[in-house]
Coordinates of N, CA and C in Angstrom, one line a residue:
M1 N 119.9 86.5 95.7 CA 119.4 87.7 94.9 C 118.0 87.7 94.7
R2 N 117.3 88.7 95.0 CA 115.8 88.8 94.8 C 115.6 88.9 93.4
Q3 N 114.4 88.4 92.9 CA 114.1 88.2 91.6 C 113.1 89.4 91.1
D4 N 112.2 90.1 92.0 CA 111.4 91.1 91.8 C 112.1 92.5 91.9
W5 N 112.1 93.2 90.8 CA 112.7 94.5 90.7 C 111.7 95.6 90.3
E6 N 111.4 96.5 90.9 CA 110.7 97.6 90.4 C 111.4 98.5 89.5
P7 N 110.9 99.3 88.5 CA 111.6 100.2 87.7 C 112.5 101.1 88.3
E8 N 112.1 101.7 89.4 CA 113.0 102.6 90.1 C 114.2 101.9 90.7
D9 N 114.0 100.8 91.2 CA 115.1 99.9 91.9 C 116.1 99.6 90.8
L10 N 115.5 99.1 89.6 CA 116.5 98.8 88.6 C 117.4 100.0 88.2
I11 N 116.8 101.1 88.1 CA 117.6 102.4 87.7 C 118.6 102.7 88.6
E12 N 118.3 102.5 90.0 CA 119.2 102.9 91.1 C 120.2 101.8 91.2
V13 N 120.0 100.4 91.1 CA 121.0 99.6 91.4 C 121.8 99.0 90.2
W14 N 121.0 98.8 88.9 CA 121.6 98.1 87.8 C 122.0 98.9 86.7
T15 N 122.0 100.5 86.9 CA 122.4 101.4 85.9 C 124.0 101.4 85.8
L16 N 124.5 101.2 84.7 CA 125.9 101.2 84.4 C 126.4 102.5 84.4
L17 N 127.4 102.9 85.2 CA 127.8 104.3 85.3 C 129.1 104.5 84.4
E18 N 129.7 105.5 84.4 CA 130.7 105.9 83.3 C 132.0 104.9 83.5
N19 N 132.4 104.5 84.7 CA 133.4 103.7 84.9 C 133.1 102.1 84.5
D20 N 131.7 101.9 84.8 CA 131.3 100.6 84.3 C 131.3 100.4 82.8
M21 N 130.9 101.4 82.1 CA 130.9 101.4 80.7 C 132.2 101.3 80.1
K22 N 133.2 102.0 80.8 CA 134.6 101.8 80.4 C 135.1 100.4 80.2
K23 N 134.7 99.6 81.3 CA 135.0 98.3 81.5 C 134.5 97.4 80.4
V24 N 133.4 97.7 79.8 CA 132.8 96.9 78.8 C 133.0 97.2 77.4
R25 N 133.7 98.4 77.1 CA 133.7 98.9 75.7 C 134.5 98.0 74.9
N26 N 135.5 97.4 75.5 CA 136.3 96.3 74.6 C 135.7 95.0 74.3
K27 N 134.5 94.9 74.8 CA 133.8 93.5 74.6 C 132.6 93.6 73.8
S28 N 132.0 92.5 73.3 CA 131.0 92.5 72.4 C 130.1 91.3 72.7
G29 N 128.8 91.4 72.2 CA 127.9 90.2 72.2 C 127.6 89.8 73.5
A30 N 127.5 88.4 73.6 CA 127.3 87.8 74.8 C 128.4 87.9 76.1
T31 N 129.5 88.2 75.5 CA 130.6 88.5 76.5 C 130.5 89.8 77.2
R32 N 130.1 90.7 76.3 CA 129.8 92.2 76.7 C 128.5 92.2 77.7
L33 N 127.6 91.4 77.5 CA 126.4 91.5 78.3 C 126.6 90.6 79.5
G34 N 127.4 89.6 79.4 CA 127.7 88.8 80.5 C 128.6 89.3 81.7
F35 N 129.7 90.0 81.0 CA 130.5 90.9 81.9 C 129.7 92.0 82.7
A36 N 128.9 92.7 82.0 CA 128.3 93.9 82.4 C 127.3 93.3 83.8
L37 N 126.6 92.1 83.6 CA 125.7 91.6 84.5 C 126.5 91.1 85.8
L38 N 127.6 90.5 85.5 CA 128.3 89.9 86.6 C 128.9 91.1 87.5
L39 N 129.4 92.1 86.6 CA 129.9 93.3 87.4 C 128.8 94.0 88.3
K40 N 127.6 94.1 87.9 CA 126.5 94.7 88.7 C 126.0 93.8 89.8
F41 N 125.9 92.5 89.5 CA 125.5 91.5 90.5 C 126.6 91.5 91.7
F42 N 127.9 91.6 91.3 CA 129.0 91.5 92.3 C 128.7 92.8 93.1
E43 N 128.6 93.9 92.5 CA 128.4 95.2 93.2 C 127.3 95.1 94.4
V44 N 126.3 94.4 94.0 CA 125.1 94.2 95.0 C 125.3 93.1 96.0
E45 N 125.9 92.0 95.6 CA 125.9 90.9 96.5 C 127.3 90.5 97.1
A46 N 128.3 91.1 96.5 CA 129.7 90.9 96.7 C 130.1 89.5 96.6
R47 N 129.5 88.9 95.7 CA 129.7 87.5 95.1 C 129.3 87.3 93.7
F48 N 129.5 86.2 93.2 CA 129.1 86.0 91.7 C 127.9 85.0 91.7
P49 N 127.1 85.0 90.7 CA 125.9 84.2 90.8 C 126.3 82.7 90.6
E50 N 125.6 81.6 91.2 CA 125.9 80.4 91.0 C 125.5 79.8 89.4
S51 N 124.5 80.5 88.9 CA 124.2 80.0 87.5 C 123.6 81.1 86.9
A52 N 123.1 81.0 85.6 CA 122.6 82.2 84.9 C 121.1 82.3 85.5
R53 N 120.5 81.3 86.0 CA 119.2 81.4 86.4 C 119.0 82.3 87.7
E54 N 120.0 82.5 88.4 CA 119.9 83.4 89.6 C 120.1 85.0 89.3
M55 N 120.2 85.2 88.0 CA 120.3 86.7 87.5 C 118.8 87.0 87.1
P56 N 118.3 88.1 87.8 CA 117.0 88.6 87.6 C 116.7 88.9 86.1
T57 N 115.6 88.3 85.7 CA 115.2 88.7 84.4 C 115.0 90.2 84.0
A58 N 114.6 90.9 84.9 CA 114.4 92.3 84.8 C 115.7 93.0 84.5
A59 N 116.7 92.5 85.4 CA 118.0 93.1 85.3 C 118.7 92.7 84.1
V60 N 118.4 91.6 83.5 CA 119.1 91.2 82.1 C 118.6 92.0 81.1
E61 N 117.3 92.3 81.2 CA 116.7 93.1 80.1 C 117.1 94.5 80.2
Y62 N 117.2 95.1 81.5 CA 117.6 96.5 81.6 C 119.2 96.6 81.2
V63 N 120.0 95.8 81.7 CA 121.5 95.9 81.4 C 121.7 95.8 79.8
A64 N 120.8 94.9 79.3 CA 121.0 94.4 77.9 C 120.6 95.8 76.9
Q65 N 119.9 96.4 77.4 CA 119.5 97.8 76.7 C 120.7 98.9 76.8
Q66 N 121.2 98.8 77.8 CA 122.3 99.8 78.1 C 123.5 99.4 77.4
V67 N 123.9 98.2 77.1 CA 125.0 97.6 76.3 C 124.9 97.3 75.0
K68 N 123.6 97.6 74.6 CA 123.0 97.4 73.2 C 123.4 96.1 72.7
V69 N 122.9 95.0 73.5 CA 123.2 93.6 73.1 C 121.8 93.1 73.5
P70 N 121.3 92.1 72.5 CA 119.9 91.4 72.7 C 119.9 90.7 74.1
A71 N 118.9 90.7 74.9 CA 118.9 90.1 76.1 C 119.0 88.6 76.1
G72 N 118.5 88.1 75.0 CA 118.7 86.5 74.7 C 120.3 86.1 74.7
A73 N 121.2 87.1 74.4 CA 122.7 86.8 74.4 C 123.2 86.2 75.7
W74 N 122.4 86.6 76.8 CA 122.8 86.0 78.2 C 122.9 84.5 78.2
A75 N 122.0 83.8 77.5 CA 122.0 82.5 77.4 C 123.1 81.9 76.8
D76 N 124.0 82.7 76.0 CA 125.0 82.2 75.2 C 126.4 82.4 76.0
Y77 N 126.3 83.1 77.2 CA 127.5 83.4 77.9 C 128.2 82.2 78.5
D78 N 129.4 82.0 78.3 CA 130.1 80.8 78.6 C 130.5 80.8 80.2
W79 N 129.8 79.9 80.9 CA 130.1 79.8 82.3 C 131.2 78.8 82.8
Q80 N 131.7 78.2 81.8 CA 132.8 77.1 82.2 C 134.1 77.5 81.7
G81 N 134.5 78.4 80.6 CA 135.7 78.5 80.1 C 136.7 79.5 80.9
D82 N 137.7 79.8 80.3 CA 138.7 80.6 80.9 C 138.3 82.2 80.8
R83 N 137.3 82.4 79.9 CA 136.9 83.9 79.8 C 136.2 84.3 81.0
I84 N 135.3 83.4 81.6 CA 134.5 84.0 82.8 C 135.5 84.0 84.0
K85 N 136.6 83.1 84.0 CA 137.7 83.2 85.2 C 138.3 84.7 85.0
R86 N 138.6 85.0 83.8 CA 139.2 86.2 83.6 C 138.3 87.5 84.0
H87 N 137.0 87.2 83.6 CA 136.1 88.3 84.1 C 135.9 88.4 85.6
R88 N 135.8 87.4 86.3 CA 135.8 87.3 87.7 C 136.9 87.9 88.3
K89 N 138.0 87.7 87.8 CA 139.3 88.2 88.4 C 139.3 89.8 88.1
E90 N 138.9 90.1 87.0 CA 138.9 91.7 86.6 C 137.8 92.3 87.6
I91 N 136.8 91.7 87.9 CA 135.7 92.3 88.7 C 136.0 92.4 90.0
R92 N 136.6 91.3 90.6 CA 137.1 91.4 91.9 C 138.2 92.6 92.3
E93 N 139.1 92.6 91.3 CA 140.2 93.7 91.4 C 139.4 95.1 91.3
A94 N 138.4 95.2 90.5 CA 137.8 96.4 90.4 C 137.1 96.9 91.7
Y95 N 136.6 95.9 92.3 CA 135.9 96.3 93.7 C 137.0 96.1 94.9
G96 N 138.2 95.7 94.6 CA 139.1 95.6 95.7 C 138.9 94.3 96.6
F97 N 138.4 93.3 95.9 CA 138.3 92.1 96.8 C 139.3 90.9 96.2
R98 N 139.3 89.9 96.8 CA 140.2 88.7 96.3 C 139.4 87.4 96.5
A99 N 139.9 86.4 95.9 CA 139.0 85.1 96.0 C 139.5 84.6 97.4
T100 N 138.4 83.7 97.9 CA 138.6 83.2 99.3 C 139.5 81.8 99.0
T101 N 140.3 81.6 100.2 CA 141.3 80.5 100.1 C 140.9 79.5 101.2
E102 N 141.5 78.4 101.3 CA 141.2 77.4 102.3 C 141.7 77.9 103.7
E103 N 142.6 78.7 103.7 CA 143.0 79.3 105.1 C 142.0 80.4 105.6
D104 N 141.5 81.1 104.6 CA 140.4 81.9 104.9 C 139.2 81.2 105.4
Q105 N 138.9 80.1 104.9 CA 137.8 79.3 105.4 C 138.0 78.7 106.7
E106 N 139.3 78.3 107.0 CA 139.7 77.7 108.3 C 139.6 78.9 109.5
R107 N 139.9 80.1 109.0 CA 139.8 81.3 109.9 C 138.4 81.6 110.2
L108 N 137.5 81.4 109.2 CA 136.1 81.8 109.3 C 135.5 80.8 110.3
A109 N 135.8 79.4 110.1 CA 135.3 78.4 110.9 C 135.7 78.6 112.5
E110 N 137.0 78.9 112.6 CA 137.5 79.2 114.0 C 136.9 80.4 114.7
W111 N 136.6 81.5 113.9 CA 135.8 82.6 114.3 C 134.4 82.3 114.8
L112 N 133.8 81.7 113.8 CA 132.3 81.3 114.2 C 132.4 80.3 115.5
A113 N 133.3 79.4 115.5 CA 133.2 78.5 116.8 C 133.4 79.3 118.1
A114 N 134.4 80.1 118.0 CA 134.7 81.0 119.2 C 133.8 82.1 119.6
E115 N 133.3 82.8 118.5 CA 132.5 84.0 118.8 C 131.0 83.9 118.7
L116 N 130.5 83.3 117.7 CA 129.1 83.1 117.5 C 128.4 81.8 117.9
C117 N 129.0 80.8 117.6 CA 128.3 79.5 118.1 C 127.9 79.6 119.5
P118 N 128.5 80.2 120.3 CA 128.1 80.0 121.8 C 126.9 80.8 122.0
V119 N 126.4 81.8 121.1 CA 125.4 82.7 121.4 C 124.3 82.5 120.2
E120 N 124.5 81.7 119.2 CA 123.7 81.8 117.9 C 123.5 80.4 117.7
L121 N 122.0 79.8 117.6 CA 121.8 78.4 117.3 C 121.4 78.2 115.8
S122 N 120.9 79.3 115.2 CA 120.3 79.2 113.8 C 121.6 79.0 112.7
R123 N 121.6 78.1 112.0 CA 122.6 77.8 111.1 C 122.5 78.8 109.9
D124 N 121.3 79.2 109.7 CA 121.0 80.3 108.5 C 121.7 81.5 108.9
R125 N 121.5 81.9 110.2 CA 122.1 83.3 110.8 C 123.7 83.1 110.7
L126 N 124.2 81.9 111.1 CA 125.6 81.9 111.1 C 126.1 81.9 109.7
A127 N 125.4 81.3 108.7 CA 125.8 81.4 107.4 C 125.8 82.9 106.7
A128 N 124.7 83.6 107.2 CA 124.7 85.0 106.8 C 125.9 85.8 107.5
A129 N 126.2 85.4 108.6 CA 127.3 86.2 109.3 C 128.6 85.9 108.7
V130 N 128.9 84.7 108.0 CA 129.9 84.4 107.3 C 130.2 85.3 106.0
V131 N 128.9 85.4 105.3 CA 128.9 86.3 104.2 C 129.2 87.6 104.4
A132 N 128.6 88.2 105.5 CA 128.9 89.5 106.0 C 130.2 89.8 106.4
R133 N 130.9 88.8 107.1 CA 132.2 88.9 107.5 C 133.3 89.0 106.2
C134 N 132.8 88.2 105.2 CA 133.7 88.2 104.1 C 133.6 89.5 103.2
R135 N 132.4 90.0 103.3 CA 132.1 91.4 102.6 C 133.0 92.4 103.3
N136 N 132.9 92.4 104.6 CA 133.6 93.5 105.4 C 135.2 93.4 105.2
D137 N 135.7 92.1 105.0 CA 137.0 91.8 104.9 C 137.6 91.8 103.3
R138 N 136.5 92.1 102.5 CA 136.6 92.3 101.1 C 137.3 90.9 100.4
I139 N 136.5 89.9 101.0 CA 137.0 88.6 100.4 C 135.7 87.9 99.7
E140 N 135.7 87.5 98.5 CA 134.6 86.9 97.9 C 134.2 85.7 98.7
P141 N 133.0 85.6 99.3 CA 132.7 84.4 100.1 C 132.6 83.0 99.3
P142 N 132.8 82.0 100.0 CA 132.7 80.8 99.4 C 131.1 80.4 98.9
A143 N 131.1 79.5 97.9 CA 129.8 79.2 97.4 C 128.9 78.7 98.6
P144 N 127.5 79.0 98.3 CA 126.6 78.6 99.5 C 126.8 77.1 100.1
G145 N 127.0 76.3 99.2 CA 127.3 74.9 99.8 C 128.5 74.7 100.6
Q146 N 129.5 75.4 100.3 CA 130.8 75.6 101.1 C 130.4 76.2 102.3
V147 N 129.7 77.3 102.3 CA 129.3 78.1 103.5 C 128.6 77.1 104.4
G148 N 127.7 76.4 103.9 CA 127.1 75.5 104.8 C 128.0 74.4 105.5
R149 N 128.8 73.9 104.7 CA 129.7 72.8 105.3 C 130.6 73.6 106.3
L150 N 131.1 74.8 106.0 CA 131.9 75.6 107.0 C 131.1 75.8 108.3
V151 N 129.9 76.3 108.2 CA 129.1 76.4 109.5 C 128.9 75.0 110.1
G152 N 128.8 74.0 109.5 CA 128.6 72.7 110.2 C 130.0 72.2 110.9
K153 N 131.1 72.6 110.3 CA 132.3 72.3 111.0 C 132.4 73.2 112.2
A154 N 132.1 74.5 112.0 CA 132.3 75.3 113.2 C 131.4 74.9 114.4
V155 N 130.2 74.5 114.1 CA 129.3 74.0 115.1 C 129.7 72.6 115.8
K156 N 130.2 71.8 114.9 CA 130.8 70.6 115.5 C 132.1 70.9 116.4
D157 N 132.9 71.8 115.9 CA 134.0 72.2 116.8 C 133.7 72.8 118.1
F158 N 132.8 73.7 117.9 CA 132.2 74.5 119.1 C 131.7 73.4 120.3
E159 N 130.9 72.5 119.9 CA 130.2 71.5 120.6 C 131.2 70.5 121.2
A160 N 132.3 70.1 120.4 CA 133.4 69.4 121.0 C 134.1 70.1 122.0
Q161 N 134.4 71.4 121.7 CA 135.2 72.2 122.8 C 134.3 72.6 124.0
F162 N 132.9 72.7 123.8 CA 132.1 72.8 125.0 C 132.1 71.7 125.9
C163 N 132.0 70.4 125.3 CA 131.9 69.2 126.1 C 133.2 69.0 126.7
R164 N 134.3 69.3 126.1 CA 135.8 69.1 126.7 C 135.9 70.1 128.0
S165 N 135.3 71.3 127.7 CA 135.6 72.3 128.9 C 134.8 71.9 130.2
R166 N 133.5 71.3 129.8 CA 132.6 70.8 131.0 C 133.3 69.6 131.7
V167 N 133.8 68.7 130.9 CA 134.5 67.5 131.4 C 135.6 67.9 132.2
E168 N 136.4 68.9 131.9 CA 137.7 69.4 132.5 C 137.2 69.8 134.0
R169 N 136.2 70.3 134.1 CA 135.7 70.9 135.4 C 135.2 69.8 136.5
I170 N 135.1 68.5 135.9 CA 134.7 67.5 136.8 C 135.9 66.8 137.3
S171 N 135.9 66.5 138.6 CA 136.9 65.8 139.3 C 137.3 64.4 138.7
H172 N 138.5 63.9 138.8 CA 138.7 62.6 138.2 C 137.9 61.6 139.0
A173 N 137.7 61.5 140.1 CA 136.8 60.6 140.8 C 135.4 60.6 140.2
T174 N 134.8 61.8 140.1 CA 133.6 62.0 139.5 C 133.4 61.4 138.2
R175 N 134.5 61.7 137.3 CA 134.5 61.2 135.9 C 134.5 59.7 135.9
S176 N 135.3 59.2 136.7 CA 135.4 57.7 136.8 C 133.9 57.0 137.1
R177 N 133.2 57.7 138.2 CA 132.0 57.1 138.5 C 131.0 57.4 137.3
L178 N 131.2 58.3 136.7 CA 130.1 58.7 135.6 C 130.5 57.6 134.4
E179 N 131.8 57.4 134.1 CA 132.2 56.4 133.0 C 131.6 55.1 133.5
D180 N 131.7 54.7 134.6 CA 131.3 53.5 135.2 C 129.8 53.2 135.0
L181 N 129.1 54.4 135.4 CA 127.6 54.5 135.1 C 127.3 54.2 133.7
V182 N 127.8 54.9 132.8 CA 127.6 54.6 131.4 C 127.7 53.4 130.9
A183 N 129.1 52.8 131.3 CA 129.4 51.5 130.8 C 128.5 50.5 131.4
G184 N 128.2 50.6 132.7 CA 127.3 49.6 133.4 C 125.9 49.7 132.8
S185 N 125.4 50.9 132.4 CA 124.1 50.8 131.6 C 124.0 50.3 130.4
E186 N 125.3 50.5 129.5 CA 125.3 49.8 128.2 C 125.4 48.3 128.2
D187 N 126.0 47.7 129.3 CA 126.2 46.2 129.3 C 125.4 45.6 130.3
G188 N 124.5 46.3 130.8 CA 123.4 45.7 131.8 C 123.9 45.3 133.0
T189 N 125.1 45.8 133.5 CA 125.8 45.0 134.6 C 125.9 46.2 135.8
D190 N 125.2 47.2 135.7 CA 125.1 48.2 136.8 C 125.1 47.5 138.2
E191 N 126.0 47.9 139.0 CA 126.0 47.5 140.4 C 124.7 47.9 141.0
G192 N 123.9 47.1 141.7 CA 122.8 47.6 142.3 C 121.6 47.6 141.4
T193 N 121.6 47.0 140.2 CA 120.5 47.3 139.3 C 119.8 45.9 139.2
D194 N 118.6 45.8 138.9 CA 117.8 44.6 138.4 C 117.2 44.9 137.2
G195 N 117.8 44.0 136.1 CA 117.2 44.2 134.8 C 117.7 45.4 134.2
E196 N 117.1 45.7 133.0 CA 117.6 46.7 132.1 C 117.3 48.1 132.9
G197 N 118.3 48.9 133.2 CA 118.1 50.2 133.8 C 117.5 50.2 135.1
A198 N 117.1 49.2 135.7 CA 116.3 49.1 136.9 C 117.3 49.1 138.2
V199 N 116.9 49.8 139.2 CA 117.7 49.9 140.4 C 117.0 49.2 141.5
S200 N 117.7 48.9 142.5 CA 117.3 48.3 143.7 C 116.2 49.0 144.3
G201 N 115.0 48.2 144.7 CA 113.9 48.7 145.1 C 113.0 49.2 144.3
G202 N 113.2 48.9 142.8 CA 112.3 49.3 141.8 C 112.5 50.6 141.2
G203 N 112.0 50.8 140.0 CA 112.2 52.1 139.2 C 113.5 51.9 138.4
R204 N 113.8 53.0 137.7 CA 115.0 53.1 136.7 C 116.1 54.1 137.3
S205 N 117.4 53.8 136.9 CA 118.3 54.8 137.1 C 118.1 56.1 136.5
H206 N 118.7 57.2 136.8 CA 118.5 58.5 136.1 C 119.0 58.3 134.7
F207 N 120.2 57.7 134.7 CA 120.8 57.6 133.3 C 119.9 56.9 132.3
A208 N 119.2 55.8 132.8 CA 118.3 55.0 131.8 C 117.1 55.8 131.6
E209 N 116.6 56.7 132.6 CA 115.5 57.5 132.1 C 115.9 58.6 131.1
L210 N 117.1 59.0 131.3 CA 117.4 60.2 130.3 C 117.6 59.4 128.8
K211 N 118.2 58.2 128.7 CA 118.3 57.6 127.4 C 116.8 57.3 126.9
A212 N 116.0 57.0 127.7 CA 114.6 56.5 127.2 C 113.8 57.8 126.9
D213 N 114.0 58.9 127.3 CA 113.2 60.2 127.1 C 113.1 60.4 125.6
P214 N 111.8 60.3 125.0 CA 111.6 60.6 123.6 C 111.6 62.0 123.2
G215 N 111.6 62.9 124.3 CA 111.2 64.3 123.8 C 112.6 65.1 123.8
A216 N 113.8 64.4 123.6 CA 115.0 65.2 123.6 C 115.1 66.3 122.8
R217 N 115.5 67.6 123.0 CA 115.6 68.5 122.1 C 117.0 69.0 121.8
G218 N 118.0 68.2 122.2 CA 119.3 68.7 121.8 C 120.1 69.3 123.1
W219 N 121.4 68.9 123.2 CA 122.1 69.2 124.4 C 122.0 70.9 124.8
R220 N 122.2 71.4 123.8 CA 122.3 73.2 124.0 C 120.9 73.6 124.4
A221 N 119.8 73.1 123.7 CA 118.4 73.6 124.2 C 118.2 73.2 125.7
C222 N 118.6 71.9 126.1 CA 118.4 71.5 127.4 C 119.4 72.5 128.3
W223 N 120.4 72.8 127.9 CA 121.4 73.6 128.7 C 120.9 74.9 129.1
R224 N 120.2 75.5 128.1 CA 119.8 76.8 128.3 C 118.3 77.0 128.9
R225 N 117.7 75.8 129.2 CA 116.5 75.9 129.8 C 116.4 76.3 131.3

């Protein structure tokens, strides 16, 4: 959520409409202000703020004027109790959303691994895609930390599947020779080698050179070069 809001933007985005005011009429004090702010924040972001600090100060002051509660009451809103859980449930239902589940997160990780990881390297853009997909499906997205872990899992799963698919294309005989090459390089017993990674006639094996290369950029970057 951006923190700088011009007056005209505040009016356009943070004004409580008639239906919004109906939802806060039976509330008072910090509860009234807190609910109104969560309601408008969710309308903008399709998620709830992680803490009170994420709420723009200008929005707090503007919404406080509308609900006729001092802006300082926002600091007294309870972020831990049952009341905020009820507020979140009410707001989700008002916008036709539901809370995310573990099954949702599994499906999102599978979708990322299958559809986006093959064409997108940026984890930030993958995380943004998760949030956009949740909004489109009317699901409250996981917290940012959970989204990061979800993206990490998707990338790991994609890379494992990518490697498996490439290995499956190699003949059994070639795989055996490659495995022998790796094993021999690790224990220094390569047939036809002299010393660490050295080959008969001088120089080093291609595998030893690859391991010694200090400028490795990651397997996917090399694959696309």
